[in-house]
Short mmCIF file of C-alpha atoms in Angstrom, two decimals:
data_model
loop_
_atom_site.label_atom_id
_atom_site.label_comp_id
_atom_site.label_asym_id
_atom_site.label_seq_id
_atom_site.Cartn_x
_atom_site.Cartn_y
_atom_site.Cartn_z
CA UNK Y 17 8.96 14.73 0.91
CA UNK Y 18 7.06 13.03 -2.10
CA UNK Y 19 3.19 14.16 -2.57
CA UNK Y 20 0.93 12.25 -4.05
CA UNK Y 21 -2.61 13.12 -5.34
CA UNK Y 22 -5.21 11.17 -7.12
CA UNK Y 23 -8.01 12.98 -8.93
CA UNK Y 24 -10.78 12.32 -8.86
CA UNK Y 25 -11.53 10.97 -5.31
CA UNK Y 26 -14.20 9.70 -6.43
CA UNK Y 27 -15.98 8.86 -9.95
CA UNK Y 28 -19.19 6.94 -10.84
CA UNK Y 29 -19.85 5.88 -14.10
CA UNK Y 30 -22.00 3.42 -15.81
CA UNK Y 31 -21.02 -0.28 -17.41
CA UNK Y 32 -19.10 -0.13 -20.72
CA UNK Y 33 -17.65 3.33 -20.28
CA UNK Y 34 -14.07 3.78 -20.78
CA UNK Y 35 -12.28 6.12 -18.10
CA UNK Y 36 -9.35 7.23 -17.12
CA UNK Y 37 -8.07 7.88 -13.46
CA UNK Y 38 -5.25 10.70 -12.57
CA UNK Y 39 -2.30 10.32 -10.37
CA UNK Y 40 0.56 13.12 -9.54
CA UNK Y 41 3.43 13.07 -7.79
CA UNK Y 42 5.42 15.89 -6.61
CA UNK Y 43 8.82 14.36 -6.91
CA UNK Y 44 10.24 12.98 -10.49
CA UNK Y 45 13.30 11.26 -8.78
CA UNK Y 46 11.32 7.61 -8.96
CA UNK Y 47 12.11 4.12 -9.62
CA UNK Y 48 8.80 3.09 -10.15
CA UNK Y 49 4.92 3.45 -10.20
CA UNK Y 50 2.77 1.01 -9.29
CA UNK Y 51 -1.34 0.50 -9.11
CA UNK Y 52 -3.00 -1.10 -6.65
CA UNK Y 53 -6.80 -1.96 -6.39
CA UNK Y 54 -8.67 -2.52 -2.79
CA UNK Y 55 -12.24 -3.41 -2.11
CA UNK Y 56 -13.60 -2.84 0.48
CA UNK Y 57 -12.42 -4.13 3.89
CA UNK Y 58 -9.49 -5.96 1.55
CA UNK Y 59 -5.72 -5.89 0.90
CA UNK Y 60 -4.28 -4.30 -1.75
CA UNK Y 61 -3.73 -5.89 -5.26
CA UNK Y 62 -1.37 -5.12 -7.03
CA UNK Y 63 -2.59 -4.42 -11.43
CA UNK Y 64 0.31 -2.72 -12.90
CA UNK Y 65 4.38 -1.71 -12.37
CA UNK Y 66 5.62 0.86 -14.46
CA UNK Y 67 9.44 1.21 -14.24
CA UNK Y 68 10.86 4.78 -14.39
CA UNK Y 69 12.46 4.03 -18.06
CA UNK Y 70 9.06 2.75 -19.46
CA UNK Y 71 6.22 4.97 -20.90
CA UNK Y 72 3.47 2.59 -20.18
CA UNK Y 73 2.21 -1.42 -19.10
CA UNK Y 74 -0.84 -2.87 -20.38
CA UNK Y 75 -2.96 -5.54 -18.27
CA UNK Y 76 -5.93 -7.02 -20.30
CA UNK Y 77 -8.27 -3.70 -19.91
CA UNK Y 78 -5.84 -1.74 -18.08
CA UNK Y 79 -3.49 0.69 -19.71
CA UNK Y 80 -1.03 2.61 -17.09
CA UNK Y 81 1.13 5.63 -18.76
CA UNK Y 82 3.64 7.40 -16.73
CA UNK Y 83 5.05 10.56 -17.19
CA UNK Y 84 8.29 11.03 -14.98
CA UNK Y 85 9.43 14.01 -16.17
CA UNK Y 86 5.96 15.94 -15.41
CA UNK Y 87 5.39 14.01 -12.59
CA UNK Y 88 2.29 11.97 -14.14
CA UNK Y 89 0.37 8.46 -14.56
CA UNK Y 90 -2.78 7.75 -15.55
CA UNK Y 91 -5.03 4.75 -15.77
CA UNK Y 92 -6.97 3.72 -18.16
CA UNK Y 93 -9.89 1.47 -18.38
CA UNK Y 94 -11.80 -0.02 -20.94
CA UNK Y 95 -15.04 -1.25 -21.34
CA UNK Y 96 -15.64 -0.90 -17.81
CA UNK Y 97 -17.62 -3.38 -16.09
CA UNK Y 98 -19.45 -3.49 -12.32
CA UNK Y 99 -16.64 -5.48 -11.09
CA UNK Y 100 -14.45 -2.77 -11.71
CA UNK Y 101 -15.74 -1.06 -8.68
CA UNK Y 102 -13.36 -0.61 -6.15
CA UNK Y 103 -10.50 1.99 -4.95
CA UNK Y 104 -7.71 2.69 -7.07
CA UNK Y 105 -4.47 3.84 -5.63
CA UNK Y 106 -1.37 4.74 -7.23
CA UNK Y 107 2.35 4.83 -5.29
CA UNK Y 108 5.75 5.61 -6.37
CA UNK Y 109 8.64 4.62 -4.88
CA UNK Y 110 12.19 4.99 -4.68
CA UNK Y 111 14.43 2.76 -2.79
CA UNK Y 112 11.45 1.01 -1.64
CA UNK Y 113 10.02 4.26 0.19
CA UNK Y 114 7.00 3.55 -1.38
CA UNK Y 115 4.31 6.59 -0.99
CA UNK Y 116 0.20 6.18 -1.81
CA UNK Y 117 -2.28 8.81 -3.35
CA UNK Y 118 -5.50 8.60 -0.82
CA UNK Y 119 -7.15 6.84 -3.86
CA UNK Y 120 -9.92 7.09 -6.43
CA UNK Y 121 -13.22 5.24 -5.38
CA UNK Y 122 -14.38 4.14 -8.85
CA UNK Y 123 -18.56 2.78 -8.75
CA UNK Y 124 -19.10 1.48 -12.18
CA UNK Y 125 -23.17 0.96 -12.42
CA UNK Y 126 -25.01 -1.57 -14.34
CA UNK F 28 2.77 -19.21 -3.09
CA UNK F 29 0.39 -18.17 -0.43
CA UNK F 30 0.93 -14.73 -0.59
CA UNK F 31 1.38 -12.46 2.54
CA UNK F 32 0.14 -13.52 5.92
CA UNK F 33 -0.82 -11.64 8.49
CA UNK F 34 -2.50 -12.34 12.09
CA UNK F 35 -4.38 -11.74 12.99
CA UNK F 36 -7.12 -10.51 11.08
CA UNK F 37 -8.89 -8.64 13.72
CA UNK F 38 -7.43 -7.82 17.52
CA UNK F 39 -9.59 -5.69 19.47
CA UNK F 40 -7.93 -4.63 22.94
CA UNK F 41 -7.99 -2.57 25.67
CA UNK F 42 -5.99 0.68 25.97
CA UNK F 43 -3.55 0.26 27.57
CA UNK F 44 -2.34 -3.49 26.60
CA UNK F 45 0.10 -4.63 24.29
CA UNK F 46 -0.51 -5.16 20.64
CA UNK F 47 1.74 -7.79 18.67
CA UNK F 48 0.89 -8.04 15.23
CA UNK F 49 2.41 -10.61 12.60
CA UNK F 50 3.65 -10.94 9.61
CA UNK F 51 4.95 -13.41 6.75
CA UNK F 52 6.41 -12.61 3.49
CA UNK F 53 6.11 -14.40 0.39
CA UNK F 54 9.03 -16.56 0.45
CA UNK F 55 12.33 -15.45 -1.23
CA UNK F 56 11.31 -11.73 -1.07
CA UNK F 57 13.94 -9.39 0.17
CA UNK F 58 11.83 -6.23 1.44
CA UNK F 59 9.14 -6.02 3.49
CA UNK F 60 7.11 -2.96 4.89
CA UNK F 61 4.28 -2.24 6.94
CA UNK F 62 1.79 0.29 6.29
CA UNK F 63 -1.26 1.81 8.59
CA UNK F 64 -4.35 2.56 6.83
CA UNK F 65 -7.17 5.10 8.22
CA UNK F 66 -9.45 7.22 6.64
CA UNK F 67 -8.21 10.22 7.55
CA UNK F 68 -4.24 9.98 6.37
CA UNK F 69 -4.98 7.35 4.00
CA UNK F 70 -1.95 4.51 3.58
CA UNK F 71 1.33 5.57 5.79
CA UNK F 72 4.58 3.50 5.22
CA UNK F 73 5.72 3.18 8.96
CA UNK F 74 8.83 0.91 8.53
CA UNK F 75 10.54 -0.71 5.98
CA UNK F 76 13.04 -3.86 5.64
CA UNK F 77 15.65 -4.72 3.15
CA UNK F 78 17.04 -8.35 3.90
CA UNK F 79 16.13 -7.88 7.48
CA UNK F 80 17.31 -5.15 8.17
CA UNK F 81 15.68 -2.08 9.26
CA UNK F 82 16.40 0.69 6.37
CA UNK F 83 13.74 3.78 7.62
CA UNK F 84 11.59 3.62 10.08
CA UNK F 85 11.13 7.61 10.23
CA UNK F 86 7.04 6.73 9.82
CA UNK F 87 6.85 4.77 13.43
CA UNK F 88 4.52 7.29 14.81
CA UNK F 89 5.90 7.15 18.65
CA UNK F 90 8.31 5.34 20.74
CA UNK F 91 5.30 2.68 21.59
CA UNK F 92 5.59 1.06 18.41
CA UNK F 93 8.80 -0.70 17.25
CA UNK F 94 9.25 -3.50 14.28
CA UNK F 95 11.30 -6.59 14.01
CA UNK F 96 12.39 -8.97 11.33
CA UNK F 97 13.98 -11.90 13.19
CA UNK F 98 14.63 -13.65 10.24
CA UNK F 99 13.67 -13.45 6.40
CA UNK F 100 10.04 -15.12 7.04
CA UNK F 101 8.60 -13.25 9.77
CA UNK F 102 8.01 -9.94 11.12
CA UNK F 103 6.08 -8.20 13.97
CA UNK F 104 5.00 -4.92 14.75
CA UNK F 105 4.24 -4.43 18.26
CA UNK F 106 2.23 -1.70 19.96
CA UNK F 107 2.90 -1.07 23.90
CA UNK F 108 0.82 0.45 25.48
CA UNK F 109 -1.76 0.90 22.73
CA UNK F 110 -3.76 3.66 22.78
CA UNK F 111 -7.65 4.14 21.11
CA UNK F 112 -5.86 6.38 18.53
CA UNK F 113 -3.96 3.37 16.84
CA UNK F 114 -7.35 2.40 15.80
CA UNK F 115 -6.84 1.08 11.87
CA UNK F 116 -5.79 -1.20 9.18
CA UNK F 117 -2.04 -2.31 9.46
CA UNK F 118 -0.69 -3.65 6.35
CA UNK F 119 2.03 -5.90 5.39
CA UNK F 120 3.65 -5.73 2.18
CA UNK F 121 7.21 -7.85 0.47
CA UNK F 122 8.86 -7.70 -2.73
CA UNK F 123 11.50 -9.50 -3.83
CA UNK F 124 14.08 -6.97 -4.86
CA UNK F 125 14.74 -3.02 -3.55
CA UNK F 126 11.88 -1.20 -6.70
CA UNK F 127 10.47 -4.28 -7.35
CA UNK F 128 6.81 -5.19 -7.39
CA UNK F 129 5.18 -4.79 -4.13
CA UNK F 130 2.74 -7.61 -2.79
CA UNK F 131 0.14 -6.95 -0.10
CA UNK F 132 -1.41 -9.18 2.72
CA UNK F 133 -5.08 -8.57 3.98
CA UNK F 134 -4.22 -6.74 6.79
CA UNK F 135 -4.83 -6.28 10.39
CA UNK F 136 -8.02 -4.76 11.80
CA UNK F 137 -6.88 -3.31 15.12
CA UNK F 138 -9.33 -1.94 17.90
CA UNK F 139 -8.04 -0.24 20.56
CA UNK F 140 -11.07 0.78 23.29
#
């Protein structure tokens, strides 16, 4: 069964800092990666899809890398700003059995 | 496009009752799943759809709670009896293709005392 684990659950950091959020997943057989953002008492929106062929997808600020082979993405975010705040979740899937992280809570202060 | 709809947005009931909740996909999307959110296990795929059709629903939690796709707009998840456990978020979720992007609605806050 596919794990997946975010680190860190949480991270604070304040406006302008660029960071970088962790996501692992215990299975390499994967068709994609995508990350999601939710605020709180939201859905889920969806930032970036990295296909299993592809190294990485950029969105404005937003730089997603995957790893397949070692079972790796990160996130990366520039310039952060307080309307970054928010959870960050990560899920892979493979013929759409789609599996979360529990999420990084990111609090970006001003 | 409107995105995903869901209804309601909040049901609170009593244990016991049934529990119908609702969903529409964006139109021409292929897949759809639903998802329960809680704190403590985080997002759990329950069920998932591929042009209506069931594909794995080994995340349904117990015989109480079964899905249907009648047709490629709508979708229901229904809870009988519900029970104060089932307390949480249930999501809906469509993409167009099998891999393919995957768009969420707001959810369902469901209260079961």
């Amino acid at each position: 069964k596919q794990e997946v684990t975010q680190i860190p659950a949480a991270l604070s950091v304040p406006e302008g800092e660029n960071l970088v959020l962790n996501c692992s997943f215990t299975d390499s057989a994967i068709y994609n990666l995508q990350w999601f953002r939710q605020d709180p008492g939201k859905g889920l929106t969806s930032l970036l899809l990295i296909q299993s062929s592809q190294r990485e997808q950029t969105s404005g600020r937003l730089n997603a890398s995957l790893d397949k082979s070692s079972g790796r993405s990160t996130l990366y975010i520039a310039a952060s700003q307080p309307g970054d705040s928010a959870t960050y979740l990560c899920a892979v899937s493979k013929n759409n059995d789609m599996r979360f992280g529990a999420g990084t809570r990111l609090t970006v202060k001003p | 496009d409107a995105g995903v709809i869901q209804s309601p947005r909040h049901e609170v009931t009593e244990m016991g009752q049934e529990v119908t909740l609702r969903c529409k996909p964006i139109s021409g999307h292929n897949s759809l799943f639903w998802y329960r959110q809680t704190m403590m296990r985080g997002l759990e795929l329950l069920i998932y759809f591929n042009n209506n059709v069931p594909i794995d629903d080994s995340g349904m939690p117990e015989d109480r709670f079964s899905a249907k796709m009648p047709n490629a707009s709508f979708s229901t998840l229904k809870i009988q009896p519900s029970e104060p456990r089932d307390s949480a978020v249930y999501f809906c979720a469509s993409s167009r293709q099998v891999n393919t992007e995957a768009f969420f609605g707001q959810g369902t806050r469901l209260t079961v005392v």
